[in-house]
Amino acid sequence: MSRTAYVNGAYVPHRRAGVHIEDRGYQFADGVYEVWSVRHGALMDNEGHFRRLWHSLKELQIVAPMPEVSLAHILREIVRKNRVRNGLVYLQVTRGVAPRDHAFPADIAPALVITAKSMSTQKSEETAKKGVAVFSTPDERWARCDIKSVSLLPNILAKQVAKRQGGYEAWMVDAQGMVTEGSSSNAWIVTKDGVLATRSLADNILSGVTRGRVLALAAQRQLTVEERPFSIEEAQAAKEAFLTAATNFVMPIVRIDDVPVGEGMPGPLAEALRKDYLQSAVT
Ligand code: PMP
């Protein structure tokens, strides 16, 4: 089946979809994005993703392309047109098209692109059953990681470090030797005492929508949660480790820099939270 994309007001064949060469997203990475997971044809955590989208746009002084109800309608349409049952929706808003100049014009209209694709739930389940490996690398990002900007150079270089070593994700480490987050996910451990630890949002990380959901699920399970830094060494010695992201849900981590975590198998808490998440998250 051929795919359909939404580009600036029109539904177009995916293979022919394009933007102008002077789109500021193309020239300056001057834009933001969001990724929704689609399960059983429905968008997961809609509210959280919209909240973060408005935050990112506001912080970069990019005008919202349209109101939330209209955007939500297009998101549903793109899911329908691409017949996605399980997969993801990608939305990107850039500041728009203008003659190249670092400073941006006041009256510029934002550019909007939305795509959708199917993804195998079976593959994700198989990966989760085995667990994944992560590798550490220095966090080289800027001071505004709360903004979900398309400017992802440090993230893609980090992911490549992991991929080159056969890993699934990179865990980025700050100047103090503490893990901030993954290149495209939030980082978690379960300590020897059963305490769930993940970095605080005050520490220049992305406010993961899945992270927020998992914190709520942990509260329901009456787990003790500490939003605090942890080192690679502490994570390697932890009972469990996992990552969270819209497209990965809760993904158990079984090796960190080639050192097995716990028994070297997905931990029970990560598996339980993954189940909780999959049961709870459709909105
Ligand atoms: N951190 C970073 C740097 C990311 O790119 C992502 C994925 N968007 C996340 C965390 C996880 O966020 P979410 O749960 O909203 O997908």
Short mmCIF file of C-alpha atoms and ligand atoms in Angstrom, two decimals:
data_model
loop_
_atom_site.label_atom_id
_atom_site.label_comp_id
_atom_site.label_asym_id
_atom_site.label_seq_id
_atom_site.Cartn_x
_atom_site.Cartn_y
_atom_site.Cartn_z
CA MET A 1 0.00 0.00 0.00
CA SER A 2 1.38 3.44 -0.88
CA ARG A 3 1.85 5.83 2.01
CA THR A 4 0.30 9.26 2.37
CA ALA A 5 1.89 12.29 4.05
CA TYR A 6 0.39 15.61 5.11
CA VAL A 7 2.44 18.61 3.96
CA ASN A 8 1.30 22.20 4.53
CA GLY A 9 -2.40 21.72 3.95
CA ALA A 10 -2.41 18.79 1.52
CA TYR A 11 -2.37 15.02 1.67
CA VAL A 12 0.28 13.87 -0.81
CA PRO A 13 1.95 10.58 -1.80
CA HIS A 14 4.75 9.96 0.70
CA ARG A 15 7.36 9.33 -2.00
CA ARG A 16 6.73 12.74 -3.57
CA ALA A 17 6.32 14.73 -0.35
CA GLY A 18 8.80 17.59 -0.01
CA VAL A 19 9.48 21.00 1.49
CA HIS A 20 11.12 24.11 0.09
CA ILE A 21 14.94 24.35 0.13
CA GLU A 22 14.68 27.51 2.21
CA ASP A 23 12.53 25.90 4.87
CA ARG A 24 14.28 26.93 8.09
CA GLY A 25 13.94 23.40 9.37
CA TYR A 26 16.12 22.25 6.49
CA GLN A 27 18.63 25.08 6.78
CA PHE A 28 18.85 25.66 10.54
CA ALA A 29 17.03 22.73 12.20
CA ASP A 30 14.68 25.53 13.28
CA GLY A 31 11.73 23.39 14.26
CA VAL A 32 10.19 20.93 16.67
CA TYR A 33 8.61 17.51 16.45
CA GLU A 34 6.48 14.97 18.27
CA VAL A 35 6.11 11.22 17.93
CA TRP A 36 2.92 9.45 18.97
CA SER A 37 2.60 5.74 19.24
CA VAL A 38 -0.46 4.22 17.59
CA ARG A 39 -2.00 1.13 19.16
CA HIS A 40 -5.13 -0.57 17.89
CA GLY A 41 -5.61 2.42 15.59
CA ALA A 42 -5.63 4.97 18.43
CA LEU A 43 -3.06 7.63 19.36
CA MET A 44 -1.47 7.00 22.73
CA ASP A 45 -1.00 9.72 25.34
CA ASN A 46 -2.48 12.40 23.09
CA GLU A 47 -2.77 14.96 25.84
CA GLY A 48 0.85 14.67 26.98
CA HIS A 49 2.24 14.93 23.45
CA PHE A 50 0.17 18.02 22.68
CA ARG A 51 1.19 19.64 25.96
CA ARG A 52 4.86 19.14 25.10
CA LEU A 53 4.36 20.31 21.49
CA TRP A 54 2.87 23.62 22.69
CA HIS A 55 5.74 24.00 25.17
CA SER A 56 8.39 23.42 22.48
CA LEU A 57 6.73 25.86 20.06
CA LYS A 58 6.30 28.54 22.71
CA GLU A 59 9.90 28.29 23.89
CA LEU A 60 11.17 28.75 20.32
CA GLN A 61 8.63 31.49 19.51
CA ILE A 62 7.23 29.45 16.63
CA VAL A 63 3.58 30.14 15.84
CA ALA A 64 1.22 27.18 16.29
CA PRO A 65 0.21 26.04 12.78
CA MET A 66 -3.42 25.50 13.84
CA PRO A 67 -5.51 24.82 16.94
CA GLU A 68 -5.25 21.47 18.74
CA VAL A 69 -8.61 20.16 17.51
CA SER A 70 -7.62 20.69 13.87
CA LEU A 71 -4.22 19.08 14.39
CA ALA A 72 -5.80 16.14 16.20
CA HIS A 73 -8.14 15.69 13.24
CA ILE A 74 -5.23 15.50 10.78
CA LEU A 75 -3.40 13.06 13.06
CA ARG A 76 -6.42 10.75 13.00
CA GLU A 77 -6.78 11.19 9.23
CA ILE A 78 -3.16 10.30 8.57
CA VAL A 79 -3.55 7.17 10.71
CA ARG A 80 -6.68 6.23 8.77
CA LYS A 81 -5.28 7.00 5.32
CA ASN A 82 -2.18 4.92 6.03
CA ARG A 83 -4.24 2.15 7.64
CA VAL A 84 -2.02 2.09 10.70
CA ARG A 85 -3.23 -0.27 13.42
CA ASN A 86 0.06 -0.32 15.30
CA GLY A 87 2.88 2.08 14.54
CA LEU A 88 3.69 5.73 14.93
CA VAL A 89 2.76 9.22 13.82
CA TYR A 90 5.49 11.80 13.28
CA LEU A 91 4.67 15.51 13.35
CA GLN A 92 7.12 18.30 12.57
CA VAL A 93 6.58 22.04 12.74
CA THR A 94 9.30 24.30 11.44
CA ARG A 95 9.39 28.07 11.58
CA GLY A 96 8.69 28.17 7.86
CA VAL A 97 10.25 29.33 4.61
CA ALA A 98 12.27 32.56 4.40
CA PRO A 99 15.44 33.88 2.72
CA ARG A 100 18.37 32.47 4.67
CA ASP A 101 19.20 34.65 7.66
CA HIS A 102 19.93 33.56 11.23
CA ALA A 103 17.43 36.03 12.69
CA PHE A 104 13.88 35.12 11.81
CA PRO A 105 11.23 37.37 10.21
CA ALA A 106 8.22 38.29 12.35
CA ASP A 107 5.47 37.38 9.88
CA ILE A 108 6.63 33.92 8.84
CA ALA A 109 4.05 31.10 8.53
CA PRO A 110 5.06 27.79 10.14
CA ALA A 111 5.43 24.66 8.01
CA LEU A 112 3.70 21.45 9.05
CA VAL A 113 4.52 17.89 8.04
CA ILE A 114 2.79 14.78 9.40
CA THR A 115 3.55 11.18 8.49
CA ALA A 116 2.50 7.78 9.79
CA LYS A 117 3.91 4.30 9.51
CA SER A 118 3.04 0.81 10.64
CA MET A 119 5.36 -1.04 12.98
CA SER A 120 5.38 -4.64 14.08
CA THR A 121 4.16 -5.10 17.66
CA GLN A 122 5.46 -8.65 17.50
CA LYS A 123 8.99 -7.40 16.89
CA SER A 124 8.75 -4.99 19.81
CA GLU A 125 7.47 -7.79 22.07
CA GLU A 126 10.30 -10.08 20.98
CA THR A 127 12.86 -7.35 21.70
CA ALA A 128 11.30 -6.69 25.11
CA LYS A 129 11.39 -10.40 25.98
CA LYS A 130 15.15 -10.51 25.36
CA GLY A 131 15.95 -7.04 26.67
CA VAL A 132 18.38 -4.61 25.06
CA ALA A 133 21.95 -3.40 25.48
CA VAL A 134 22.95 0.22 26.02
CA PHE A 135 26.31 1.95 25.75
CA SER A 136 27.39 5.14 27.46
CA THR A 137 28.69 8.24 25.74
CA PRO A 138 29.20 11.86 26.83
CA ASP A 139 26.13 14.11 26.72
CA GLU A 140 27.13 16.85 24.32
CA ARG A 141 23.78 18.60 24.01
CA TRP A 142 22.75 22.19 24.71
CA ALA A 143 21.10 23.62 27.81
CA ARG A 144 17.50 23.42 26.52
CA CYS A 145 16.82 19.70 26.26
CA ASP A 146 13.26 20.36 27.46
CA ILE A 147 12.53 21.53 23.91
CA LYS A 148 11.82 18.70 21.49
CA SER A 149 13.82 20.28 18.70
CA VAL A 150 14.60 18.61 15.37
CA SER A 151 18.18 19.72 16.03
CA LEU A 152 19.36 16.25 17.04
CA LEU A 153 23.05 16.05 16.05
CA PRO A 154 24.37 15.04 19.50
CA ASN A 155 21.55 12.48 19.82
CA ILE A 156 22.20 10.85 16.46
CA LEU A 157 25.95 10.72 17.09
CA ALA A 158 25.26 9.13 20.48
CA LYS A 159 22.90 6.55 18.98
CA GLN A 160 25.55 5.73 16.39
CA VAL A 161 28.09 5.05 19.16
CA ALA A 162 25.68 2.47 20.57
CA LYS A 163 24.76 1.00 17.21
CA ARG A 164 28.40 0.58 16.19
CA GLN A 165 28.88 -1.64 19.26
CA GLY A 166 25.75 -3.65 18.61
CA GLY A 167 23.70 -1.72 21.17
CA TYR A 168 20.10 -0.59 21.03
CA GLU A 169 20.41 2.78 22.76
CA ALA A 170 23.03 5.20 24.04
CA TRP A 171 22.91 6.49 27.60
CA MET A 172 24.31 9.99 27.72
CA VAL A 173 26.51 10.93 30.66
CA ASP A 174 26.99 14.49 31.95
CA ALA A 175 30.19 16.21 33.13
CA GLN A 176 29.61 14.86 36.66
CA GLY A 177 29.57 11.28 35.37
CA MET A 178 25.80 10.90 35.80
CA VAL A 179 23.37 9.50 33.22
CA THR A 180 21.02 12.14 31.86
CA GLU A 181 18.84 10.12 29.48
CA GLY A 182 18.96 7.99 26.34
CA SER A 183 19.54 9.46 22.88
CA SER A 184 15.79 9.02 22.24
CA SER A 185 14.44 7.69 25.54
CA ASN A 186 14.44 8.25 29.29
CA ALA A 187 16.69 6.16 31.52
CA TRP A 188 15.62 4.22 34.64
CA ILE A 189 17.03 1.80 37.16
CA VAL A 190 15.62 -0.30 39.97
CA THR A 191 18.04 -0.27 42.90
CA LYS A 192 18.94 -3.21 45.13
CA ASP A 193 16.29 -1.90 47.57
CA GLY A 194 13.61 -1.88 44.89
CA VAL A 195 13.64 1.91 44.50
CA LEU A 196 12.88 3.24 41.04
CA ALA A 197 15.30 5.99 40.00
CA THR A 198 15.19 8.31 37.00
CA ARG A 199 16.67 11.73 36.35
CA SER A 200 14.70 14.80 37.46
CA LEU A 201 13.16 17.07 34.83
CA ALA A 202 15.02 19.93 36.53
CA ASP A 203 18.28 18.45 35.17
CA ASN A 204 18.00 19.48 31.50
CA ILE A 205 16.35 16.39 30.04
CA LEU A 206 13.32 15.91 27.83
CA SER A 207 10.04 15.54 29.67
CA GLY A 208 9.22 12.10 28.27
CA VAL A 209 5.49 11.54 27.97
CA THR A 210 6.05 7.85 28.64
CA ARG A 211 8.21 8.78 31.64
CA GLY A 212 5.29 10.76 33.07
CA ARG A 213 2.94 7.85 32.48
CA VAL A 214 5.32 5.36 34.12
CA LEU A 215 5.70 7.63 37.17
CA ALA A 216 1.91 7.54 37.57
CA LEU A 217 1.88 3.75 37.16
CA ALA A 218 4.67 3.42 39.74
CA ALA A 219 2.60 5.49 42.17
CA GLN A 220 -0.36 3.17 41.59
CA ARG A 221 1.90 0.24 42.46
CA GLN A 222 3.02 2.19 45.54
CA LEU A 223 6.64 1.96 44.47
CA THR A 224 9.24 4.29 45.92
CA VAL A 225 10.53 6.63 43.22
CA GLU A 226 13.57 8.86 43.41
CA GLU A 227 14.03 11.48 40.71
CA ARG A 228 17.79 11.74 41.01
CA PRO A 229 21.02 11.22 39.07
CA PHE A 230 22.72 7.82 38.91
CA SER A 231 26.04 6.77 37.41
CA ILE A 232 26.79 4.03 34.89
CA GLU A 233 28.44 2.06 37.74
CA GLU A 234 25.33 2.30 39.90
CA ALA A 235 23.17 1.24 36.95
CA GLN A 236 25.42 -1.74 36.19
CA ALA A 237 25.10 -2.86 39.82
CA ALA A 238 21.34 -2.23 39.93
CA LYS A 239 18.68 -4.92 40.10
CA GLU A 240 17.07 -3.78 36.86
CA ALA A 241 17.35 -1.11 34.22
CA PHE A 242 14.97 0.00 31.51
CA LEU A 243 14.20 2.81 29.11
CA THR A 244 10.95 4.53 28.23
CA ALA A 245 9.83 6.18 24.98
CA ALA A 246 6.60 6.45 23.02
CA THR A 247 7.77 3.95 20.42
CA ASN A 248 9.38 1.54 22.90
CA PHE A 249 6.93 1.79 25.80
CA VAL A 250 8.94 0.29 28.68
CA MET A 251 11.96 -1.57 27.30
CA PRO A 252 14.06 -3.72 29.66
CA ILE A 253 17.83 -3.21 29.54
CA VAL A 254 19.99 -6.26 30.20
CA ARG A 255 23.53 -4.96 29.51
CA ILE A 256 25.20 -1.60 30.10
CA ASP A 257 28.63 -1.14 28.48
CA ASP A 258 28.85 -4.92 28.13
CA VAL A 259 28.20 -5.54 31.86
CA PRO A 260 25.07 -7.59 32.60
CA VAL A 261 22.43 -5.90 34.77
CA GLY A 262 21.01 -8.15 37.49
CA GLU A 263 20.66 -11.66 36.07
CA GLY A 264 21.27 -10.33 32.56
CA MET A 265 17.58 -10.84 31.83
CA PRO A 266 14.59 -8.46 31.73
CA GLY A 267 13.61 -7.63 35.31
CA PRO A 268 10.16 -8.31 36.79
CA LEU A 269 9.40 -4.67 37.54
CA ALA A 270 10.26 -3.53 34.02
CA GLU A 271 8.05 -6.28 32.63
CA ALA A 272 5.20 -5.39 35.00
CA LEU A 273 5.40 -1.68 34.16
CA ARG A 274 5.47 -2.48 30.45
CA LYS A 275 2.27 -4.48 30.86
CA ASP A 276 0.66 -1.75 32.96
CA TYR A 277 1.62 0.83 30.35
CA LEU A 278 0.24 -1.11 27.42
CA GLN A 279 -3.03 -1.63 29.27
CA SER A 280 -3.38 1.97 30.39
CA ALA A 281 -2.03 4.27 27.76
CA VAL A 282 -4.62 4.52 24.99
CA THR A 283 -6.42 7.84 25.23
N1 PMP B 1 14.45 11.67 25.71
C1 PMP B 1 14.76 11.98 24.44
C2 PMP B 1 16.03 12.72 24.17
C3 PMP B 1 13.90 11.60 23.38
O1 PMP B 1 14.20 11.93 22.12
C4 PMP B 1 12.72 10.89 23.69
C5 PMP B 1 11.82 10.42 22.59
N2 PMP B 1 11.03 11.45 22.11
C6 PMP B 1 12.42 10.61 25.03
C7 PMP B 1 13.32 11.01 26.01
C8 PMP B 1 11.17 9.87 25.41
O2 PMP B 1 10.04 10.70 25.28
P1 PMP B 1 8.59 10.09 25.01
O3 PMP B 1 8.32 9.14 26.13
O4 PMP B 1 7.69 11.27 25.04
O5 PMP B 1 8.66 9.41 23.69
#
